Every structure is written in C-alpha cells, then in structure tokens.
mmCIF file of N, CA and C in Angstrom:
data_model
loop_
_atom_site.group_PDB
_atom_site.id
_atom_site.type_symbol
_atom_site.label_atom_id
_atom_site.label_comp_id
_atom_site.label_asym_id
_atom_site.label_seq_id
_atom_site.Cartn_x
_atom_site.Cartn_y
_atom_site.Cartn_z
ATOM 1 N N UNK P 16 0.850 -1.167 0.000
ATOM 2 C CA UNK P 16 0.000 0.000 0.000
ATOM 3 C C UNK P 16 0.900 1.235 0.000
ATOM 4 N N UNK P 17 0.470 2.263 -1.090
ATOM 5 C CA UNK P 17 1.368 3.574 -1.231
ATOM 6 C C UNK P 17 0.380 4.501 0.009
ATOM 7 N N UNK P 18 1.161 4.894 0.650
ATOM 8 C CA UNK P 18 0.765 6.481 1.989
ATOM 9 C C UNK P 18 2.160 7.636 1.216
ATOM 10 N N UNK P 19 1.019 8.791 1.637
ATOM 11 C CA UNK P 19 1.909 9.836 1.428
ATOM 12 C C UNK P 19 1.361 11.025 2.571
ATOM 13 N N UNK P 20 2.288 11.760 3.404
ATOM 14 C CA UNK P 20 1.106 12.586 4.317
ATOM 15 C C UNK P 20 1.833 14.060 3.430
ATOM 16 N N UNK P 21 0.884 15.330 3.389
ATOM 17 C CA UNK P 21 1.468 16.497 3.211
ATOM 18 C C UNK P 21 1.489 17.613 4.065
ATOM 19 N N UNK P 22 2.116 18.513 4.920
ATOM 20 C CA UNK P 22 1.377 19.289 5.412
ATOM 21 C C UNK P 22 1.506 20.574 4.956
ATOM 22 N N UNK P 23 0.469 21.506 4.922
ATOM 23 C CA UNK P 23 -0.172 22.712 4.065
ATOM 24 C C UNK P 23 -0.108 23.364 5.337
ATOM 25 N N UNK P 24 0.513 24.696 5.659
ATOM 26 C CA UNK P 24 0.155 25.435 6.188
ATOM 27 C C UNK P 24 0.157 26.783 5.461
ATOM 28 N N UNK P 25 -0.217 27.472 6.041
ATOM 29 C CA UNK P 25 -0.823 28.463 4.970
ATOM 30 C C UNK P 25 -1.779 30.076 5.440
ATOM 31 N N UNK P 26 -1.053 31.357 4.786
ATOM 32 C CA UNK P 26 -2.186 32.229 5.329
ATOM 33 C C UNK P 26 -3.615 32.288 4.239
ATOM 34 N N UNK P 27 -3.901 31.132 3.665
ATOM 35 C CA UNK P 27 -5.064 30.852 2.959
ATOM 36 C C UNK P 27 -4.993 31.481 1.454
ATOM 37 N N UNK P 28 -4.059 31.006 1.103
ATOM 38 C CA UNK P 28 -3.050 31.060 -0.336
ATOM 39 C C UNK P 28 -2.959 30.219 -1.559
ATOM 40 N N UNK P 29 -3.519 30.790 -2.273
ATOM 41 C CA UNK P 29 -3.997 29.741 -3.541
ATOM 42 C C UNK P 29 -2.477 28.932 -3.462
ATOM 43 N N UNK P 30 -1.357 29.556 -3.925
ATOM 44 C CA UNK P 30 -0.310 29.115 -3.988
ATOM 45 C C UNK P 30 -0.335 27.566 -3.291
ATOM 46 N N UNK P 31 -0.869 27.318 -1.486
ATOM 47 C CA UNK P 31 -0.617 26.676 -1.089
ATOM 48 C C UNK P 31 -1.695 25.077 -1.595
ATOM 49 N N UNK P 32 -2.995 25.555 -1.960
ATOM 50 C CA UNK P 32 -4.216 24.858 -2.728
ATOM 51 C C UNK P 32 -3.071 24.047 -3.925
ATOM 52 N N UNK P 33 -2.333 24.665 -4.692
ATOM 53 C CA UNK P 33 -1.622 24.538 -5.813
ATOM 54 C C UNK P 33 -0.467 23.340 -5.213
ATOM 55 N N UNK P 34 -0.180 23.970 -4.202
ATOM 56 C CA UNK P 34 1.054 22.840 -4.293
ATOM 57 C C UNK P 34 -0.052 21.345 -3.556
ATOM 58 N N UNK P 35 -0.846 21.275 -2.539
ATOM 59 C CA UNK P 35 -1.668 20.180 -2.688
ATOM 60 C C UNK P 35 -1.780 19.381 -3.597
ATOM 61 N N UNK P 36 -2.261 20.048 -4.661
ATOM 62 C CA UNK P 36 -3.244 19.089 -5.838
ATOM 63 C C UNK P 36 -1.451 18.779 -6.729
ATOM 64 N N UNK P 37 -0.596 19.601 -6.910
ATOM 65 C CA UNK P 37 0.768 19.122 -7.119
ATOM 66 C C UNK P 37 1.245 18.016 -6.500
ATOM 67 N N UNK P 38 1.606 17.819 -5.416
ATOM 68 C CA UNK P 38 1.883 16.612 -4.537
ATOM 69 C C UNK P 38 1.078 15.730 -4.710
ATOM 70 N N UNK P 39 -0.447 15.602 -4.607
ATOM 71 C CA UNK P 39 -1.366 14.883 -4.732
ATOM 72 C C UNK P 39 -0.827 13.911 -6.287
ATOM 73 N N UNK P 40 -0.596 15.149 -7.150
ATOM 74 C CA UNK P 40 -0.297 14.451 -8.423
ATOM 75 C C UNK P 40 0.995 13.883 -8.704
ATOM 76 N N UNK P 41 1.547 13.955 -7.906
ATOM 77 C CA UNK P 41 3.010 13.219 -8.256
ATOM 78 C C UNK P 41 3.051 12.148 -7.496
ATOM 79 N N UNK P 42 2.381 12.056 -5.579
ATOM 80 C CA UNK P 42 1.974 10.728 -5.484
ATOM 81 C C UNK P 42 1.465 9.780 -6.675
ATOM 82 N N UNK P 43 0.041 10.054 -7.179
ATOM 83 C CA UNK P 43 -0.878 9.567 -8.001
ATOM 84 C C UNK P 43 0.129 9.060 -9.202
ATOM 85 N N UNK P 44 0.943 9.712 -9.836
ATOM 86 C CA UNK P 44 1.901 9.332 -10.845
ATOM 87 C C UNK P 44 3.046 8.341 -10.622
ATOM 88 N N UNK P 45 3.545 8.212 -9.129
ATOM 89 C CA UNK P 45 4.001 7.488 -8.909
ATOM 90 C C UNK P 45 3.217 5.817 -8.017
ATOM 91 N N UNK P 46 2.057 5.709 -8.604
ATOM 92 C CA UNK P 46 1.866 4.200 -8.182
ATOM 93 C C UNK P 46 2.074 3.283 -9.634
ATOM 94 N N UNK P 47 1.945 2.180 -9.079
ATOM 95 C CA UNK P 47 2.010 1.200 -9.853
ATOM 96 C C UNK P 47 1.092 0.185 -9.069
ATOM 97 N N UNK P 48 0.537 -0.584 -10.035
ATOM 98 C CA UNK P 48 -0.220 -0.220 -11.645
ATOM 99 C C UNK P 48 -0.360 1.564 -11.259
ATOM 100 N N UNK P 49 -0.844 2.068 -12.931
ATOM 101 C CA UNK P 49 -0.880 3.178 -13.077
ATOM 102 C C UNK P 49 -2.284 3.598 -12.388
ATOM 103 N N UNK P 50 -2.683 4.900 -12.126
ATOM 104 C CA UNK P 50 -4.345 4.974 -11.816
ATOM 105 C C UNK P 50 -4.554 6.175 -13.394
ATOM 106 N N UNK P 51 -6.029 5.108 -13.680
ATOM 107 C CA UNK P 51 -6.184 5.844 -14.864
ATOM 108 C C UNK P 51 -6.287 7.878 -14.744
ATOM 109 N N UNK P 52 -5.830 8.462 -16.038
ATOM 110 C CA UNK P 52 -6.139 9.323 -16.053
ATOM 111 C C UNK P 52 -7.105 10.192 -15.528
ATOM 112 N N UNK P 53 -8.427 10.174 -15.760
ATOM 113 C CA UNK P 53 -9.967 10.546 -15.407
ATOM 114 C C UNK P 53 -10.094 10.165 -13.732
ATOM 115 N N UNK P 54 -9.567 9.367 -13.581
ATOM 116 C CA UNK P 54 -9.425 8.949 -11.727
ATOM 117 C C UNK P 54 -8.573 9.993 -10.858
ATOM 118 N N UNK P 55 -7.098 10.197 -11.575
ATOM 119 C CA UNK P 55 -6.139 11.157 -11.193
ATOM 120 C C UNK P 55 -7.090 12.557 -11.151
ATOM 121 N N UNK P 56 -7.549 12.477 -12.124
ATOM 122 C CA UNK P 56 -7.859 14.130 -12.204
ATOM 123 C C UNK P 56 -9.018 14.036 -11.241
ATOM 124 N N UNK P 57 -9.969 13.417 -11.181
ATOM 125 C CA UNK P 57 -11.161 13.229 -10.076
ATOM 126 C C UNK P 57 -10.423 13.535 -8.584
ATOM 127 N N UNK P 58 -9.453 12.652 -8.262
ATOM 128 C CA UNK P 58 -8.416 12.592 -6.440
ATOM 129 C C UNK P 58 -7.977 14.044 -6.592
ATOM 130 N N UNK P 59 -7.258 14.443 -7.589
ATOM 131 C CA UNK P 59 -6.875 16.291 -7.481
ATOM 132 C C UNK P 59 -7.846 16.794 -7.291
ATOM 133 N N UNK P 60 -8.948 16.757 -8.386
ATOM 134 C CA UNK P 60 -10.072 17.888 -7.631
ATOM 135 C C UNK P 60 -10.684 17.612 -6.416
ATOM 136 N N UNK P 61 -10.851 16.621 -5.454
ATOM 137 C CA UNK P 61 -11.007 16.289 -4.410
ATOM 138 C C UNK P 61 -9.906 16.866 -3.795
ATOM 139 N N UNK P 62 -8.845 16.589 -3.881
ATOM 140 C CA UNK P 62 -7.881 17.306 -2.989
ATOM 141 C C UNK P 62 -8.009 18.704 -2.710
ATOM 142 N N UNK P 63 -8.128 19.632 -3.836
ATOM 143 C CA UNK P 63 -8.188 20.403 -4.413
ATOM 144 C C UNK P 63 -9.571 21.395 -3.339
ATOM 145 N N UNK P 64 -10.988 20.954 -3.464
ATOM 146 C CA UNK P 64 -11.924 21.169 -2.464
ATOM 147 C C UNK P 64 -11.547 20.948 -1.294
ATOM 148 N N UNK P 65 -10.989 20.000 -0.804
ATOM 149 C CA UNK P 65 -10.567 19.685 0.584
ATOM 150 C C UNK P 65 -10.041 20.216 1.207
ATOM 151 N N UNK P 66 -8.704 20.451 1.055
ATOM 152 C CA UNK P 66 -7.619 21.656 1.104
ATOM 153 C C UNK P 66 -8.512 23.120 1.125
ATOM 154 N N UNK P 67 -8.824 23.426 -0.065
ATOM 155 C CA UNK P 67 -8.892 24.971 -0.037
ATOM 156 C C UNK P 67 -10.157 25.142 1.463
ATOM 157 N N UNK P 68 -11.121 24.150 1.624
ATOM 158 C CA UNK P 68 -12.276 24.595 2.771
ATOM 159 C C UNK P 68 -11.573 24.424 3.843
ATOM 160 N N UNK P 69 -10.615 23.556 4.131
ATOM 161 C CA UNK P 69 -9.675 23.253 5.528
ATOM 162 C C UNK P 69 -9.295 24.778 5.785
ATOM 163 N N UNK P 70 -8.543 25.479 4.760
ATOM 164 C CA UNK P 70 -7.932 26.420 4.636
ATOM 165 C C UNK P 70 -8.768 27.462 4.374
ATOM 166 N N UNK P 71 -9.993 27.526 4.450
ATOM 167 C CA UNK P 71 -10.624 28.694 4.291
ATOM 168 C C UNK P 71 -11.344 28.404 5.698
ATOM 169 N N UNK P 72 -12.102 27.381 6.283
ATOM 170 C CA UNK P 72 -13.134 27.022 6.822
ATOM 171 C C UNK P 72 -12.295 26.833 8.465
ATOM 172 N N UNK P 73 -10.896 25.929 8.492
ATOM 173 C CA UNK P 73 -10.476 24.821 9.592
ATOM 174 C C UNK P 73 -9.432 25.511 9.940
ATOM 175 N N UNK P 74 -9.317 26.925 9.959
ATOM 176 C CA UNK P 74 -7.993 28.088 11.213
ATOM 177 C C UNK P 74 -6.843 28.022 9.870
ATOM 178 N N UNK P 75 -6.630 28.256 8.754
ATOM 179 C CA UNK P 75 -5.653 28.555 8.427
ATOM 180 C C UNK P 75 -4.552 27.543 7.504
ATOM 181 N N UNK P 76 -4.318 26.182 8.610
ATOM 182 C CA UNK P 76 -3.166 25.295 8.465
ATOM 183 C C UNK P 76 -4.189 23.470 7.936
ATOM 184 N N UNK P 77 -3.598 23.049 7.318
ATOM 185 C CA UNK P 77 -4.359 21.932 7.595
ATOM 186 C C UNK P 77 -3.373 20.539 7.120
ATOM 187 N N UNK P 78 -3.127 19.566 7.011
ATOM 188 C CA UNK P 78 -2.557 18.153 6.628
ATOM 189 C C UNK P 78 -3.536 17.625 6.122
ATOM 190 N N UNK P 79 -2.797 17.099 4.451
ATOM 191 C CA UNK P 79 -3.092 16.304 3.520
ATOM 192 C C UNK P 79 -2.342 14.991 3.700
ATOM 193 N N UNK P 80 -2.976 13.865 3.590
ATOM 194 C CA UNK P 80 -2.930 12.429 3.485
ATOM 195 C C UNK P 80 -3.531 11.509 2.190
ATOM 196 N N UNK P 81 -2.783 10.888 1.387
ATOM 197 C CA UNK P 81 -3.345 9.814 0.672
ATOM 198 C C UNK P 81 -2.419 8.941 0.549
ATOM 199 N N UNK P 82 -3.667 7.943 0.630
ATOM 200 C CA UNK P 82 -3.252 6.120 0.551
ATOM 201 C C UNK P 82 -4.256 5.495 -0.560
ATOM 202 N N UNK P 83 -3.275 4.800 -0.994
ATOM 203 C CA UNK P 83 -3.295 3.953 -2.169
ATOM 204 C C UNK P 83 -3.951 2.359 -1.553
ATOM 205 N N UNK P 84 -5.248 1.867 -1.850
ATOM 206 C CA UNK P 84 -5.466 0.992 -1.720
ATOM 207 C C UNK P 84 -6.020 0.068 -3.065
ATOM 208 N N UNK P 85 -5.764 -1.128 -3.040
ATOM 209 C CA UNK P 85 -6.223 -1.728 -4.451
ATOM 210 C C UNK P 85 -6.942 -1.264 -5.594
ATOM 211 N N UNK P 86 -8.194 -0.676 -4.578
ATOM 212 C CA UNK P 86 -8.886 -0.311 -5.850
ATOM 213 C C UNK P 86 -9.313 1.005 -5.620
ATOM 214 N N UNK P 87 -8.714 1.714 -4.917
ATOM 215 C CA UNK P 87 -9.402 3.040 -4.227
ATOM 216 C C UNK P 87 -8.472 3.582 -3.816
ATOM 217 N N UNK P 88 -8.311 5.100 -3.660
ATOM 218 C CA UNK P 88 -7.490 6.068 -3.382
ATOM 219 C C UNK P 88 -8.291 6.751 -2.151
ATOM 220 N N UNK P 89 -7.683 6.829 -1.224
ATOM 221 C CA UNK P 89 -7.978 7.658 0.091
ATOM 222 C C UNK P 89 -7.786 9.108 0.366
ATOM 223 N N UNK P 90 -8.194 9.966 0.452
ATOM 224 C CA UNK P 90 -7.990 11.479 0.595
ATOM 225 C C UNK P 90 -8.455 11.921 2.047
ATOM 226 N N UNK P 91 -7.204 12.260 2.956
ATOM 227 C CA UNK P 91 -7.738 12.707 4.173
ATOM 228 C C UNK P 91 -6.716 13.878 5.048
ATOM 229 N N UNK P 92 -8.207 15.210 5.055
ATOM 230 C CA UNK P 92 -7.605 16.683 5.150
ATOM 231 C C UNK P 92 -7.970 16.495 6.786
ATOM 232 N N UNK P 93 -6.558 17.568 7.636
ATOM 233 C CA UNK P 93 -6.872 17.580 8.859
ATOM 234 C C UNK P 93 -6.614 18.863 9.670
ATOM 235 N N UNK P 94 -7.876 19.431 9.958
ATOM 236 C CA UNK P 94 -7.623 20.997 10.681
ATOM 237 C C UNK P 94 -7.976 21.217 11.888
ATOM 238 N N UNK P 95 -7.802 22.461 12.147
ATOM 239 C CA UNK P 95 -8.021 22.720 13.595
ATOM 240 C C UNK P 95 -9.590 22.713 14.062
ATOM 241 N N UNK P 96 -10.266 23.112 13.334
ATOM 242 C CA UNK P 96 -11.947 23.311 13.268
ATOM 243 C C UNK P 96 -12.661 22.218 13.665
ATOM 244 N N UNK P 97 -13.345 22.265 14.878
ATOM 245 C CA UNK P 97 -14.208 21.176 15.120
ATOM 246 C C UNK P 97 -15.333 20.940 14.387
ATOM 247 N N UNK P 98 -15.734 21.683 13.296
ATOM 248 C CA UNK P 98 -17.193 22.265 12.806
ATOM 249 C C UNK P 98 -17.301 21.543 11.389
ATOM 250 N N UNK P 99 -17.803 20.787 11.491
ATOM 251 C CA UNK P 99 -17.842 19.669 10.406
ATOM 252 C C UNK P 99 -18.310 20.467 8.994
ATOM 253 N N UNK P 100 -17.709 20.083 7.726
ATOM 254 C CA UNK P 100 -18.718 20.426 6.504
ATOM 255 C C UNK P 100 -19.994 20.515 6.700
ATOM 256 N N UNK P 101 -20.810 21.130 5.539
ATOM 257 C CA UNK P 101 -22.310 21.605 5.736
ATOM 258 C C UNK P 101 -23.227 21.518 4.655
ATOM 259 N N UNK P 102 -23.792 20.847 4.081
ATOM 260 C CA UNK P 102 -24.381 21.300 2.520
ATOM 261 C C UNK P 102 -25.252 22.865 2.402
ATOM 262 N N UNK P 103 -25.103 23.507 1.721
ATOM 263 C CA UNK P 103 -25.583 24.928 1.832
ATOM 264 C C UNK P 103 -25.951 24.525 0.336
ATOM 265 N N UNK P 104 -27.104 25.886 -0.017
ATOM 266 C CA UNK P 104 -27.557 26.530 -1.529
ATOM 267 C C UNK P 104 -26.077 27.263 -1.868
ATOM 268 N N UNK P 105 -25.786 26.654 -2.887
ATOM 269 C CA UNK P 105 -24.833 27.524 -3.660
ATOM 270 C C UNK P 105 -25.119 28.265 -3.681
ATOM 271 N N UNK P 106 -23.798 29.489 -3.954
ATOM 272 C CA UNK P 106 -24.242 31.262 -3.907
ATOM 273 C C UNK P 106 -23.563 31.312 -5.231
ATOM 274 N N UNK P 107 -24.250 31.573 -6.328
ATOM 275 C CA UNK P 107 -23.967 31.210 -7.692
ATOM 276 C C UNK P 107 -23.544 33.008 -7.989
ATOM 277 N N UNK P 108 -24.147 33.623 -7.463
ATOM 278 C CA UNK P 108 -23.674 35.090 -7.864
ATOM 279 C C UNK P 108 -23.100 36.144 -7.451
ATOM 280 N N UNK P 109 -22.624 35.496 -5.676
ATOM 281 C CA UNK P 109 -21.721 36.659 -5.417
ATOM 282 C C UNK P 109 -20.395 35.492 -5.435
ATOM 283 N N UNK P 110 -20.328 34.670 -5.459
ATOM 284 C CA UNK P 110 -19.194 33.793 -5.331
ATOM 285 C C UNK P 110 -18.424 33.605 -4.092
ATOM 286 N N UNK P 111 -19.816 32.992 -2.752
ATOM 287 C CA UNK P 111 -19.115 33.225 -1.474
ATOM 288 C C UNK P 111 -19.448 31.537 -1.727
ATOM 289 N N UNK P 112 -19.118 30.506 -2.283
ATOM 290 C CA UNK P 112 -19.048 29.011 -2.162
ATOM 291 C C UNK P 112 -20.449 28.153 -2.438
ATOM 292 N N UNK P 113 -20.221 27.332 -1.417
ATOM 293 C CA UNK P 113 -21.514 26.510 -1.555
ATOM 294 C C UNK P 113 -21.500 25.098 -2.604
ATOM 295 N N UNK P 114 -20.255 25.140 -3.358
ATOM 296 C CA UNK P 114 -20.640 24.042 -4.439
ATOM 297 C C UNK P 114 -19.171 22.500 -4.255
ATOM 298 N N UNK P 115 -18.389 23.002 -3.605
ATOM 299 C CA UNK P 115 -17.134 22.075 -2.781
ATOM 300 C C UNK P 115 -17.958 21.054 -2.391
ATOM 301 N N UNK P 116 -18.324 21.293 -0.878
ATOM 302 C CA UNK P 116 -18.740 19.985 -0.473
ATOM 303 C C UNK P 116 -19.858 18.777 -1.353
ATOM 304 N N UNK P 117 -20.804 19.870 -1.717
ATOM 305 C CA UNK P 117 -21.676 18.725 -2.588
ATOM 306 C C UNK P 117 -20.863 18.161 -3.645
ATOM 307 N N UNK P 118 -19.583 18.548 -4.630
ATOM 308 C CA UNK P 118 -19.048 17.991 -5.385
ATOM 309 C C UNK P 118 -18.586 16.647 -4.946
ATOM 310 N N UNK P 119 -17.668 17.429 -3.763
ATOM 311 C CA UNK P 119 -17.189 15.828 -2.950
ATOM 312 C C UNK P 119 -17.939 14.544 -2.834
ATOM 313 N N UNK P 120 -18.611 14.750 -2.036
ATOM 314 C CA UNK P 120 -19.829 13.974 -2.311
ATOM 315 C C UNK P 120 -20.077 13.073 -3.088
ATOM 316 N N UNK P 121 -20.483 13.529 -4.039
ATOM 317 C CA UNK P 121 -20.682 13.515 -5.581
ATOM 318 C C UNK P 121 -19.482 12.280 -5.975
ATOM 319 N N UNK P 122 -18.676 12.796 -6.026
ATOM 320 C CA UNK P 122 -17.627 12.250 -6.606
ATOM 321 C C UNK P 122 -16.578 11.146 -6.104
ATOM 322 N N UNK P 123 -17.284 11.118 -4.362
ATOM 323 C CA UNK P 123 -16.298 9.865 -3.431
ATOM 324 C C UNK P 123 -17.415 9.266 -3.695
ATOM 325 N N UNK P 124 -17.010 7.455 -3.111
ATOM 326 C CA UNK P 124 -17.638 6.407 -2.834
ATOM 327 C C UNK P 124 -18.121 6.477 -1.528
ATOM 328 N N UNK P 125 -17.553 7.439 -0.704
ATOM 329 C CA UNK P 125 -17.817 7.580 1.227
ATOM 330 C C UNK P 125 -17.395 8.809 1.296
ATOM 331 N N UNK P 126 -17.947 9.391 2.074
ATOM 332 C CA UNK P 126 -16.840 10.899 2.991
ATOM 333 C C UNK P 126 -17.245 10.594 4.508
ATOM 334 N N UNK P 127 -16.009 11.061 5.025
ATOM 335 C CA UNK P 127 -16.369 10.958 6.549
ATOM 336 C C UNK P 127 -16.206 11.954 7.411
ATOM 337 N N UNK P 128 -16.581 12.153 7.937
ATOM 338 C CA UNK P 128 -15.705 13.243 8.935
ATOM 339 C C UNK P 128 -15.770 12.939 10.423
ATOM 340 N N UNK P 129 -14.465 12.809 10.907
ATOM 341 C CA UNK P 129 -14.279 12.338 12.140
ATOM 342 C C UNK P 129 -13.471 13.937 13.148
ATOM 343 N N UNK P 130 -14.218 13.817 13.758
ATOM 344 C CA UNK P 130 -13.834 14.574 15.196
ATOM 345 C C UNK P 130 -12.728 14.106 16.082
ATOM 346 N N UNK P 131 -11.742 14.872 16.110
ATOM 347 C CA UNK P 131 -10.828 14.601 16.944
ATOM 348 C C UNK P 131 -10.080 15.476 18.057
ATOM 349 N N UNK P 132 -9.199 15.137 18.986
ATOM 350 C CA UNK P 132 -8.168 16.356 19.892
ATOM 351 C C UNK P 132 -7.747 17.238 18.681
ATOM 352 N N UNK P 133 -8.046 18.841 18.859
ATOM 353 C CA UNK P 133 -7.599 19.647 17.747
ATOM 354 C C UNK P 133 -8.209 19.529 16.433
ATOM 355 N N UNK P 134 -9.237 19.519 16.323
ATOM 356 C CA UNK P 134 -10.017 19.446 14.827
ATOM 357 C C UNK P 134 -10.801 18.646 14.875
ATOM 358 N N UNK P 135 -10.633 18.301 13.361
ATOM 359 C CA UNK P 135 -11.471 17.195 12.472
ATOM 360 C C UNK P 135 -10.539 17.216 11.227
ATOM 361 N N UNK P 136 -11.027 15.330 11.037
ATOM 362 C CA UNK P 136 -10.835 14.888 9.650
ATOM 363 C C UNK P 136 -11.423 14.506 8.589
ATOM 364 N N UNK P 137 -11.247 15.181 7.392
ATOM 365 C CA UNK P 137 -11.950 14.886 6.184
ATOM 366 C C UNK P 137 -12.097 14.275 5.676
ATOM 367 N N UNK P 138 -12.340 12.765 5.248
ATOM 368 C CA UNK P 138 -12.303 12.382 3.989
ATOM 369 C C UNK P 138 -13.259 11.623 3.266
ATOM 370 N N UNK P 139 -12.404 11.209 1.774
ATOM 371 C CA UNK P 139 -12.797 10.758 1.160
ATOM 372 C C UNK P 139 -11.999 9.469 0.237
ATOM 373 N N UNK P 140 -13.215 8.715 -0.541
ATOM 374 C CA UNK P 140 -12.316 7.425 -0.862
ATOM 375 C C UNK P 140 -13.001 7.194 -2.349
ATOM 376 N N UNK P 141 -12.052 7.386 -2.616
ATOM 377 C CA UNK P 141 -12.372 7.556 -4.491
ATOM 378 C C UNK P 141 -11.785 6.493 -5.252
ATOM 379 N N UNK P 142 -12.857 6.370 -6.428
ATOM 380 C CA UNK P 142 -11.938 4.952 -7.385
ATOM 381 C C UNK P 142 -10.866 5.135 -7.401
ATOM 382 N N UNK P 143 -9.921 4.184 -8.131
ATOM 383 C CA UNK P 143 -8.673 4.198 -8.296
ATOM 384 C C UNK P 143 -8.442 3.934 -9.955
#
C-alpha cells in the first residue's frame, strides 16, 4: 500500500491549494499499476476542495494524506476546526461558495468526517 502525508500550512493562499493538488499528483503518478487518467484528475479535484475549505473554513493550516489501496485512493484533510462540513444553496452570484462539499460527495464512494483532539478529519475514498 502507497501512503503519502502532506502538510499545508498556509495564510489561505492559492499558492498553497496549488502545491496540494501538485503533490497529490506526483503521489498519483508514482503508483504502480498506473491509476487511470480521469481517476487522477477526479483525487486532485477532491484534494483540491478539501484543502482549499480546511484552509478557508479549519484556522488557516491543515494536513493532507493519501493512501493507495487496491482499488481506491484515500484522501484525508486535517484541521483545527471542530465544525464539520455543511451542505448549503450555492451562492452562484456573489461567489461566497456553496458548491465544494456537494461535489465531494458527488464524486467519493464515502466521505467521513471524524472529530478529533484539535479538529477534524476529512475524507474521502475515491476509485482508483
């Protein structure tokens, strides 16, 4: 089994969103067997949501984790925020969010979110 942990800290900096879904992708490039294309890009944009709400939503700093399991890729963000995700009405016209978490969703096989000392953890478990 491939693990990789990252940690993102951050004063809520695209830059730092960027290097996530970067790392994310060079894990992802380095398994074997390969994970198809359309899968890779699915785990980045998951990363990608995860990260930026940790970092907008969870104090600032947060740790990225993925593990490689047979048939499934694991994605799991960890912040200071006890305050779990939320499904909200998208705000389609001033552009204050709303459309992250339901993607996630959407797009894992599970999400979880577990409560812990100092935060909560995010995740999700996506084809491979």
């Amino acid at each position: 089994m491939d693990t990789m942990s990252v940690n993102v800290a951050t004063l809520r900096s695209a830059t730092s969103v960027a290097c996530a879904r970067g790392s994310a992708r060079d894990f992802l490039d380095g398994l074997v067997p390969a994970i198809a294309a359309e899968a890779a890009d699915t785990v980045v944009l998951v990363v990608s949501e995860l990260v930026t709400n940790a970092l907008r939503h969870g104090g600032g700093t947060c740790t990225l984790s993925l593990i490689a399991h047979p048939d499934s890729i694991e994605t799991a963000v960890h912040d200071r925020s006890p305050q779990a995700p939320r499904m909200r009405t998208p705000d389609l016209n001033d552009g204050t969010g709303g459309i992250g978490w339901p993607m996630v969703n959407r797009l894992a096989r599970a999400t979880t979110v577990t409560r812990q000392a100092g935060g909560k953890t995010v995740s999700a478990l996506l084809a491979r």
